[in-house]
Amino acid sequence: MQQLEQANFRGKKVLVRVDFNVPLNEAKEVTDATRINAAKPTIDYIRSQGGRCIIVTHLGRPKGNDPELSLQHIQGTVAQILGAEVHFSPATVGAEALAAANSLKDGEVLLLENVRFHTEETAGEKGFAAALADLADFYVNDAFGTAHRAHASTTVVASFFETEKYMGKLLAQEVEALNKVIKDGESPVLGIIGGAKVSSKLTIIENMLDALDHLIIGGGMVYTFIHAQGGKIGTSICEPELKDAALQLMEKAKAKNVQLHLPVDVVIADDFSPTATTATAPVDQIPDAWMALDAGPKSREAFGALVLASKTILWNGPLGVFEMESFAYGTIALGQAVAKATAKGAFSLVGGGDSVAAVKQFGLADQMSYISTGGGAMLESLEGKELPGIKALNI
Ligand code: AMP
């Protein structure tokens, strides 16, 4: 895999696939520019080397040409963040886009119209990928968030560049952060897998066992495990059809010398509601008609101690229904413990959807070693899958 620093971009046109799929408000202003900021180092670097950046990204899920999702809405924000003029091409490919690309000078930036205005993009259509490739001399992929998709601009386009294809800095950082946990994590390595369902996390857990010393299972997944062991779970979320899979997983963890930790006590509620009556119960003695929605105080303490004793921490998925204040304390306590461990020198990677939302919501984001920018891509990497967008960069 080639790193950006190996290329000579001077005077060359560089097609840079980024993930600028940012949220817009009603006035079509960018409300969170995290993703634009995340790709800035790559664009800055190419520009500083005299490269001519042709930025390609999707925005939302347009059905055909949709002015509401035109990238023109974000042109100003991109220019402001890059501190540079950003030209805009209303065409993504074809003569008009080519003319705009060809009129760029060294260090200049062109933003192409939303690549998903073309249905060929998500279909991974070769002709469309070829038309994108026609625009440039080099291809750089810095869109980790879409690296698990075999779309025209994320994957197929790379096949039209023999050797002139590179990982952007963000993509390289994501891969490095994952490897720091999965391949060469310093022991003790702790995985924390929370979230709603066992079914969506089973492959991840299985795949990660080789890398871990300890595994905390939290969130709604817990009750399938407790049910499988004969515990009373009341009306807590459960996937009884995965009972055997859960027991097998416990056996596998044992065989691989991974210590599995489940909560010992939980916060229970008489309703799935922020105003429900709550109480604390042992995890396997949840009364009928009550449901468990968070880790209890003893569990928080035990998990906190485990986190503080770890050198490498991977966290995916909340410990409870953190969206409701009454059931957020387990996730908050865990986030605080991970922050503390990180300050003490542990490497912490937070990734995959809701745990990222949680650490942001609780103001802990800047206290983690690395926060992944790609939910789905992160989950698929953890499942052990090679991401098509990354594979396509191999030469
Ligand atoms: P996931 O996308 O699989 O990581 O799941 C995240 C969701 O799991 C969040 O929306 C949480 O509210 C939910 N969740 C966490 N713990 C529980 C629980 N005990 N019961 C029901 N849902 C839960």
PDB file of C-alpha atoms in Angstrom, residues 119-335:
ATOM      1  CA  THR A 119     -26.761   5.850 -10.118  1.00  0.00           C
ATOM      2  CA  GLU A 120     -23.648   4.313 -11.679  1.00  0.00           C
ATOM      3  CA  GLU A 121     -21.715   5.338  -8.553  1.00  0.00           C
ATOM      4  CA  THR A 122     -23.314   2.944  -6.066  1.00  0.00           C
ATOM      5  CA  ALA A 123     -23.642   0.311  -8.811  1.00  0.00           C
ATOM      6  CA  GLY A 124     -19.851   0.434  -9.144  1.00  0.00           C
ATOM      7  CA  GLU A 125     -20.260   0.833 -12.896  1.00  0.00           C
ATOM      8  CA  LYS A 126     -16.979   0.560 -14.808  1.00  0.00           C
ATOM      9  CA  GLY A 127     -17.688   3.151 -17.494  1.00  0.00           C
ATOM     10  CA  PHE A 128     -18.506   5.764 -14.883  1.00  0.00           C
ATOM     11  CA  ALA A 129     -15.390   4.880 -12.875  1.00  0.00           C
ATOM     12  CA  ALA A 130     -13.356   5.248 -16.081  1.00  0.00           C
ATOM     13  CA  ALA A 131     -14.879   8.699 -16.655  1.00  0.00           C
ATOM     14  CA  LEU A 132     -13.824   9.721 -13.147  1.00  0.00           C
ATOM     15  CA  ALA A 133     -10.339   8.338 -13.724  1.00  0.00           C
ATOM     16  CA  ASP A 134     -10.107  10.361 -16.971  1.00  0.00           C
ATOM     17  CA  LEU A 135     -10.125  13.541 -14.899  1.00  0.00           C
ATOM     18  CA  ALA A 136      -6.818  12.934 -13.147  1.00  0.00           C
ATOM     19  CA  ASP A 137      -3.265  11.569 -13.173  1.00  0.00           C
ATOM     20  CA  PHE A 138      -3.429  10.203  -9.610  1.00  0.00           C
ATOM     21  CA  TYR A 139      -6.073   8.707  -7.336  1.00  0.00           C
ATOM     22  CA  VAL A 140      -6.061   9.196  -3.577  1.00  0.00           C
ATOM     23  CA  ASN A 141      -8.654   7.573  -1.343  1.00  0.00           C
ATOM     24  CA  ASP A 142      -9.197   9.310   1.984  1.00  0.00           C
ATOM     25  CA  ALA A 143     -12.798   8.248   2.557  1.00  0.00           C
ATOM     26  CA  PHE A 144     -12.665   5.672   5.337  1.00  0.00           C
ATOM     27  CA  GLY A 145     -16.406   6.096   5.925  1.00  0.00           C
ATOM     28  CA  THR A 146     -17.157   4.553   2.519  1.00  0.00           C
ATOM     29  CA  ALA A 147     -14.150   2.219   2.211  1.00  0.00           C
ATOM     30  CA  HIS A 148     -16.438  -0.776   2.846  1.00  0.00           C
ATOM     31  CA  ARG A 149     -18.428   0.025  -0.298  1.00  0.00           C
ATOM     32  CA  ALA A 150     -17.367  -1.208  -3.729  1.00  0.00           C
ATOM     33  CA  HIS A 151     -18.661   1.943  -5.412  1.00  0.00           C
ATOM     34  CA  ALA A 152     -17.257   3.529  -8.566  1.00  0.00           C
ATOM     35  CA  SER A 153     -15.435   6.394  -6.833  1.00  0.00           C
ATOM     36  CA  THR A 154     -14.344   4.436  -3.748  1.00  0.00           C
ATOM     37  CA  THR A 155     -13.101   1.222  -5.333  1.00  0.00           C
ATOM     38  CA  VAL A 156     -13.602   0.620  -9.059  1.00  0.00           C
ATOM     39  CA  VAL A 157     -11.895   3.852 -10.131  1.00  0.00           C
ATOM     40  CA  ALA A 158      -8.621   2.611  -8.609  1.00  0.00           C
ATOM     41  CA  SER A 159      -8.356  -0.124 -11.233  1.00  0.00           C
ATOM     42  CA  PHE A 160      -7.807   2.564 -13.885  1.00  0.00           C
ATOM     43  CA  PHE A 161      -4.623   3.706 -12.167  1.00  0.00           C
ATOM     44  CA  GLU A 162      -1.789   1.226 -12.504  1.00  0.00           C
ATOM     45  CA  THR A 163       0.532   2.524  -9.799  1.00  0.00           C
ATOM     46  CA  GLU A 164      -0.634   6.098  -9.269  1.00  0.00           C
ATOM     47  CA  LYS A 165      -2.977   5.308  -6.359  1.00  0.00           C
ATOM     48  CA  TYR A 166      -2.461   6.148  -2.733  1.00  0.00           C
ATOM     49  CA  MET A 167      -4.021   6.019   0.726  1.00  0.00           C
ATOM     50  CA  GLY A 168      -4.849   9.420   2.114  1.00  0.00           C
ATOM     51  CA  LYS A 169      -3.650  10.400   5.574  1.00  0.00           C
ATOM     52  CA  LEU A 170      -7.002   9.792   7.240  1.00  0.00           C
ATOM     53  CA  LEU A 171      -7.327   6.331   5.720  1.00  0.00           C
ATOM     54  CA  ALA A 172      -3.767   5.511   6.775  1.00  0.00           C
ATOM     55  CA  GLN A 173      -4.514   6.733  10.306  1.00  0.00           C
ATOM     56  CA  GLU A 174      -7.642   4.584  10.569  1.00  0.00           C
ATOM     57  CA  VAL A 175      -5.769   1.487   9.422  1.00  0.00           C
ATOM     58  CA  GLU A 176      -2.936   2.240  11.842  1.00  0.00           C
ATOM     59  CA  ALA A 177      -5.323   2.726  14.779  1.00  0.00           C
ATOM     60  CA  LEU A 178      -7.016  -0.603  14.060  1.00  0.00           C
ATOM     61  CA  ASN A 179      -3.705  -2.409  13.743  1.00  0.00           C
ATOM     62  CA  LYS A 180      -2.590  -0.928  17.052  1.00  0.00           C
ATOM     63  CA  VAL A 181      -5.401  -2.917  18.639  1.00  0.00           C
ATOM     64  CA  ILE A 182      -5.932  -5.973  16.463  1.00  0.00           C
ATOM     65  CA  LYS A 183      -2.386  -6.761  15.327  1.00  0.00           C
ATOM     66  CA  ASP A 184       0.016  -5.334  17.834  1.00  0.00           C
ATOM     67  CA  GLY A 185      -1.925  -4.186  20.858  1.00  0.00           C
ATOM     68  CA  GLU A 186       0.112  -3.912  24.040  1.00  0.00           C
ATOM     69  CA  SER A 187      -1.211  -6.297  26.734  1.00  0.00           C
ATOM     70  CA  PRO A 188      -3.541  -6.336  28.545  1.00  0.00           C
ATOM     71  CA  VAL A 189      -5.822  -5.731  25.573  1.00  0.00           C
ATOM     72  CA  LEU A 190      -9.454  -5.057  26.477  1.00  0.00           C
ATOM     73  CA  GLY A 191     -12.393  -5.133  24.069  1.00  0.00           C
ATOM     74  CA  ILE A 192     -15.644  -3.525  25.155  1.00  0.00           C
ATOM     75  CA  ILE A 193     -18.549  -4.494  22.973  1.00  0.00           C
ATOM     76  CA  GLY A 194     -21.905  -2.990  23.807  1.00  0.00           C
ATOM     77  CA  GLY A 195     -24.956  -2.011  21.817  1.00  0.00           C
ATOM     78  CA  ALA A 196     -28.341  -3.487  21.243  1.00  0.00           C
ATOM     79  CA  LYS A 197     -28.052  -6.849  19.549  1.00  0.00           C
ATOM     80  CA  VAL A 198     -25.859  -9.930  19.688  1.00  0.00           C
ATOM     81  CA  SER A 199     -26.716 -10.718  16.060  1.00  0.00           C
ATOM     82  CA  SER A 200     -24.939  -7.603  14.788  1.00  0.00           C
ATOM     83  CA  LYS A 201     -21.834  -8.116  16.924  1.00  0.00           C
ATOM     84  CA  LEU A 202     -21.275 -11.876  16.970  1.00  0.00           C
ATOM     85  CA  THR A 203     -18.816 -11.971  14.063  1.00  0.00           C
ATOM     86  CA  ILE A 204     -16.897  -9.025  15.498  1.00  0.00           C
ATOM     87  CA  ILE A 205     -16.530 -10.671  18.882  1.00  0.00           C
ATOM     88  CA  GLU A 206     -15.467 -13.977  17.360  1.00  0.00           C
ATOM     89  CA  ASN A 207     -12.939 -12.312  15.117  1.00  0.00           C
ATOM     90  CA  MET A 208     -11.475 -10.248  17.931  1.00  0.00           C
ATOM     91  CA  LEU A 209     -10.953 -13.043  20.452  1.00  0.00           C
ATOM     92  CA  ASP A 210      -7.421 -13.739  19.190  1.00  0.00           C
ATOM     93  CA  ALA A 211      -6.409 -10.154  19.883  1.00  0.00           C
ATOM     94  CA  LEU A 212      -7.912  -9.799  23.363  1.00  0.00           C
ATOM     95  CA  ASP A 213      -7.012 -10.605  26.942  1.00  0.00           C
ATOM     96  CA  HIS A 214     -10.313  -9.323  28.354  1.00  0.00           C
ATOM     97  CA  LEU A 215     -13.732  -8.790  26.842  1.00  0.00           C
ATOM     98  CA  ILE A 216     -16.544  -6.788  28.398  1.00  0.00           C
ATOM     99  CA  ILE A 217     -19.953  -7.501  26.933  1.00  0.00           C
ATOM    100  CA  GLY A 218     -22.419  -4.743  27.718  1.00  0.00           C
ATOM    101  CA  GLY A 219     -25.652  -3.151  26.570  1.00  0.00           C
ATOM    102  CA  GLY A 220     -28.644  -5.094  25.335  1.00  0.00           C
ATOM    103  CA  MET A 221     -26.459  -8.036  24.277  1.00  0.00           C
ATOM    104  CA  VAL A 222     -25.977  -9.071  27.865  1.00  0.00           C
ATOM    105  CA  TYR A 223     -29.454 -10.573  28.268  1.00  0.00           C
ATOM    106  CA  THR A 224     -29.090 -13.151  25.508  1.00  0.00           C
ATOM    107  CA  PHE A 225     -26.034 -14.422  27.387  1.00  0.00           C
ATOM    108  CA  ILE A 226     -27.754 -14.375  30.786  1.00  0.00           C
ATOM    109  CA  HIS A 227     -30.856 -16.061  29.353  1.00  0.00           C
ATOM    110  CA  ALA A 228     -28.640 -18.715  27.757  1.00  0.00           C
ATOM    111  CA  GLN A 229     -27.146 -19.433  31.189  1.00  0.00           C
ATOM    112  CA  GLY A 230     -30.577 -19.825  32.747  1.00  0.00           C
ATOM    113  CA  GLY A 231     -30.852 -16.388  34.405  1.00  0.00           C
ATOM    114  CA  LYS A 232     -34.094 -14.416  34.791  1.00  0.00           C
ATOM    115  CA  ILE A 233     -34.079 -11.416  32.436  1.00  0.00           C
ATOM    116  CA  GLY A 234     -37.650 -10.085  32.721  1.00  0.00           C
ATOM    117  CA  THR A 235     -38.607  -8.224  29.549  1.00  0.00           C
ATOM    118  CA  SER A 236     -35.027  -7.201  28.698  1.00  0.00           C
ATOM    119  CA  ILE A 237     -34.022  -7.298  25.034  1.00  0.00           C
ATOM    120  CA  CYS A 238     -33.057 -10.856  24.077  1.00  0.00           C
ATOM    121  CA  GLU A 239     -32.415 -12.966  20.988  1.00  0.00           C
ATOM    122  CA  PRO A 240     -33.320 -16.462  22.246  1.00  0.00           C
ATOM    123  CA  GLU A 241     -32.466 -17.991  18.868  1.00  0.00           C
ATOM    124  CA  LEU A 242     -28.851 -17.054  19.567  1.00  0.00           C
ATOM    125  CA  LYS A 243     -28.731 -18.886  22.883  1.00  0.00           C
ATOM    126  CA  ASP A 244     -26.443 -21.615  21.564  1.00  0.00           C
ATOM    127  CA  ALA A 245     -24.265 -19.137  19.711  1.00  0.00           C
ATOM    128  CA  ALA A 246     -23.836 -17.176  22.943  1.00  0.00           C
ATOM    129  CA  LEU A 247     -22.841 -20.278  24.907  1.00  0.00           C
ATOM    130  CA  GLN A 248     -20.431 -21.333  22.161  1.00  0.00           C
ATOM    131  CA  LEU A 249     -18.879 -17.907  22.221  1.00  0.00           C
ATOM    132  CA  MET A 250     -18.286 -18.195  25.949  1.00  0.00           C
ATOM    133  CA  GLU A 251     -16.586 -21.538  25.372  1.00  0.00           C
ATOM    134  CA  LYS A 252     -14.443 -20.109  22.576  1.00  0.00           C
ATOM    135  CA  ALA A 253     -13.375 -17.215  24.774  1.00  0.00           C
ATOM    136  CA  LYS A 254     -12.379 -19.656  27.504  1.00  0.00           C
ATOM    137  CA  ALA A 255     -10.441 -21.813  25.047  1.00  0.00           C
ATOM    138  CA  LYS A 256      -8.587 -18.751  23.816  1.00  0.00           C
ATOM    139  CA  ASN A 257      -7.836 -17.566  27.323  1.00  0.00           C
ATOM    140  CA  VAL A 258      -9.930 -14.447  26.990  1.00  0.00           C
ATOM    141  CA  GLN A 259     -11.604 -13.418  30.247  1.00  0.00           C
ATOM    142  CA  LEU A 260     -15.201 -12.556  29.572  1.00  0.00           C
ATOM    143  CA  HIS A 261     -16.900  -9.981  31.795  1.00  0.00           C
ATOM    144  CA  LEU A 262     -20.641  -9.390  31.972  1.00  0.00           C
ATOM    145  CA  PRO A 263     -22.315  -6.878  34.304  1.00  0.00           C
ATOM    146  CA  VAL A 264     -23.095  -8.303  37.736  1.00  0.00           C
ATOM    147  CA  ASP A 265     -25.844  -5.794  38.478  1.00  0.00           C
ATOM    148  CA  VAL A 266     -28.058  -3.698  36.236  1.00  0.00           C
ATOM    149  CA  VAL A 267     -30.390  -0.707  36.297  1.00  0.00           C
ATOM    150  CA  ILE A 268     -33.903  -1.963  35.640  1.00  0.00           C
ATOM    151  CA  ALA A 269     -37.006  -0.047  34.597  1.00  0.00           C
ATOM    152  CA  ASP A 270     -40.723  -0.761  34.506  1.00  0.00           C
ATOM    153  CA  ASP A 271     -40.978   0.852  31.063  1.00  0.00           C
ATOM    154  CA  PHE A 272     -38.736   1.783  28.123  1.00  0.00           C
ATOM    155  CA  SER A 273     -39.109   5.446  28.930  1.00  0.00           C
ATOM    156  CA  PRO A 274     -37.089   8.341  30.396  1.00  0.00           C
ATOM    157  CA  THR A 275     -39.698   8.689  33.152  1.00  0.00           C
ATOM    158  CA  ALA A 276     -39.887   4.997  34.062  1.00  0.00           C
ATOM    159  CA  THR A 277     -39.531   3.858  37.663  1.00  0.00           C
ATOM    160  CA  THR A 278     -36.025   2.437  38.115  1.00  0.00           C
ATOM    161  CA  ALA A 279     -34.263   0.090  40.530  1.00  0.00           C
ATOM    162  CA  THR A 280     -31.107  -2.008  40.669  1.00  0.00           C
ATOM    163  CA  ALA A 281     -31.057  -5.810  40.414  1.00  0.00           C
ATOM    164  CA  PRO A 282     -28.555  -8.637  40.031  1.00  0.00           C
ATOM    165  CA  VAL A 283     -28.141  -9.275  36.280  1.00  0.00           C
ATOM    166  CA  ASP A 284     -29.696 -12.761  36.472  1.00  0.00           C
ATOM    167  CA  GLN A 285     -32.585 -11.879  38.786  1.00  0.00           C
ATOM    168  CA  ILE A 286     -34.553  -9.306  36.874  1.00  0.00           C
ATOM    169  CA  PRO A 287     -38.192  -9.371  38.000  1.00  0.00           C
ATOM    170  CA  ASP A 288     -40.949 -10.206  35.506  1.00  0.00           C
ATOM    171  CA  ALA A 289     -42.272  -7.130  33.676  1.00  0.00           C
ATOM    172  CA  TRP A 290     -39.034  -5.201  34.331  1.00  0.00           C
ATOM    173  CA  MET A 291     -36.296  -4.609  31.771  1.00  0.00           C
ATOM    174  CA  ALA A 292     -32.600  -3.908  32.258  1.00  0.00           C
ATOM    175  CA  LEU A 293     -31.421  -0.759  30.504  1.00  0.00           C
ATOM    176  CA  ASP A 294     -27.990   0.021  31.971  1.00  0.00           C
ATOM    177  CA  ALA A 295     -25.035  -1.386  33.898  1.00  0.00           C
ATOM    178  CA  GLY A 296     -25.459  -1.096  37.665  1.00  0.00           C
ATOM    179  CA  PRO A 297     -23.082   0.549  40.195  1.00  0.00           C
ATOM    180  CA  LYS A 298     -21.099  -2.625  41.045  1.00  0.00           C
ATOM    181  CA  SER A 299     -20.596  -3.379  37.363  1.00  0.00           C
ATOM    182  CA  ARG A 300     -19.469   0.177  36.672  1.00  0.00           C
ATOM    183  CA  GLU A 301     -16.883  -0.117  39.388  1.00  0.00           C
ATOM    184  CA  ALA A 302     -15.607  -3.491  38.179  1.00  0.00           C
ATOM    185  CA  PHE A 303     -15.481  -2.358  34.549  1.00  0.00           C
ATOM    186  CA  GLY A 304     -13.710   0.842  35.573  1.00  0.00           C
ATOM    187  CA  ALA A 305     -10.994  -1.117  37.374  1.00  0.00           C
ATOM    188  CA  LEU A 306     -10.541  -3.380  34.374  1.00  0.00           C
ATOM    189  CA  VAL A 307     -10.263  -0.408  32.020  1.00  0.00           C
ATOM    190  CA  LEU A 308      -7.669   1.239  34.247  1.00  0.00           C
ATOM    191  CA  ALA A 309      -5.584  -1.939  34.291  1.00  0.00           C
ATOM    192  CA  SER A 310      -5.574  -2.163  30.460  1.00  0.00           C
ATOM    193  CA  LYS A 311      -2.924  -0.907  28.050  1.00  0.00           C
ATOM    194  CA  THR A 312      -4.977  -1.223  24.878  1.00  0.00           C
ATOM    195  CA  ILE A 313      -8.729  -0.577  24.736  1.00  0.00           C
ATOM    196  CA  LEU A 314     -11.172  -0.968  21.902  1.00  0.00           C
ATOM    197  CA  TRP A 315     -14.668   0.288  22.571  1.00  0.00           C
ATOM    198  CA  ASN A 316     -17.659  -0.327  20.357  1.00  0.00           C
ATOM    199  CA  GLY A 317     -21.217   0.175  21.538  1.00  0.00           C
ATOM    200  CA  PRO A 318     -22.793   1.791  24.633  1.00  0.00           C
ATOM    201  CA  LEU A 319     -23.351  -0.033  27.938  1.00  0.00           C
ATOM    202  CA  GLY A 320     -26.942   1.097  28.207  1.00  0.00           C
ATOM    203  CA  VAL A 321     -29.676   3.171  26.628  1.00  0.00           C
ATOM    204  CA  PHE A 322     -27.486   6.276  26.912  1.00  0.00           C
ATOM    205  CA  GLU A 323     -29.958   8.373  24.923  1.00  0.00           C
ATOM    206  CA  MET A 324     -32.086   8.542  28.102  1.00  0.00           C
ATOM    207  CA  GLU A 325     -30.404  10.230  31.055  1.00  0.00           C
ATOM    208  CA  SER A 326     -31.541   7.636  33.609  1.00  0.00           C
ATOM    209  CA  PHE A 327     -29.737   4.904  31.672  1.00  0.00           C
ATOM    210  CA  ALA A 328     -26.626   6.808  30.570  1.00  0.00           C
ATOM    211  CA  TYR A 329     -24.563   6.435  33.742  1.00  0.00           C
ATOM    212  CA  GLY A 330     -22.944   3.120  32.790  1.00  0.00           C
ATOM    213  CA  THR A 331     -21.761   4.525  29.472  1.00  0.00           C
ATOM    214  CA  ILE A 332     -20.616   7.800  31.063  1.00  0.00           C
ATOM    215  CA  ALA A 333     -18.663   5.982  33.789  1.00  0.00           C
ATOM    216  CA  LEU A 334     -17.049   3.751  31.185  1.00  0.00           C
ATOM    217  CA  GLY A 335     -16.140   6.752  29.005  1.00  0.00           C
TER     218      GLY A 335
END
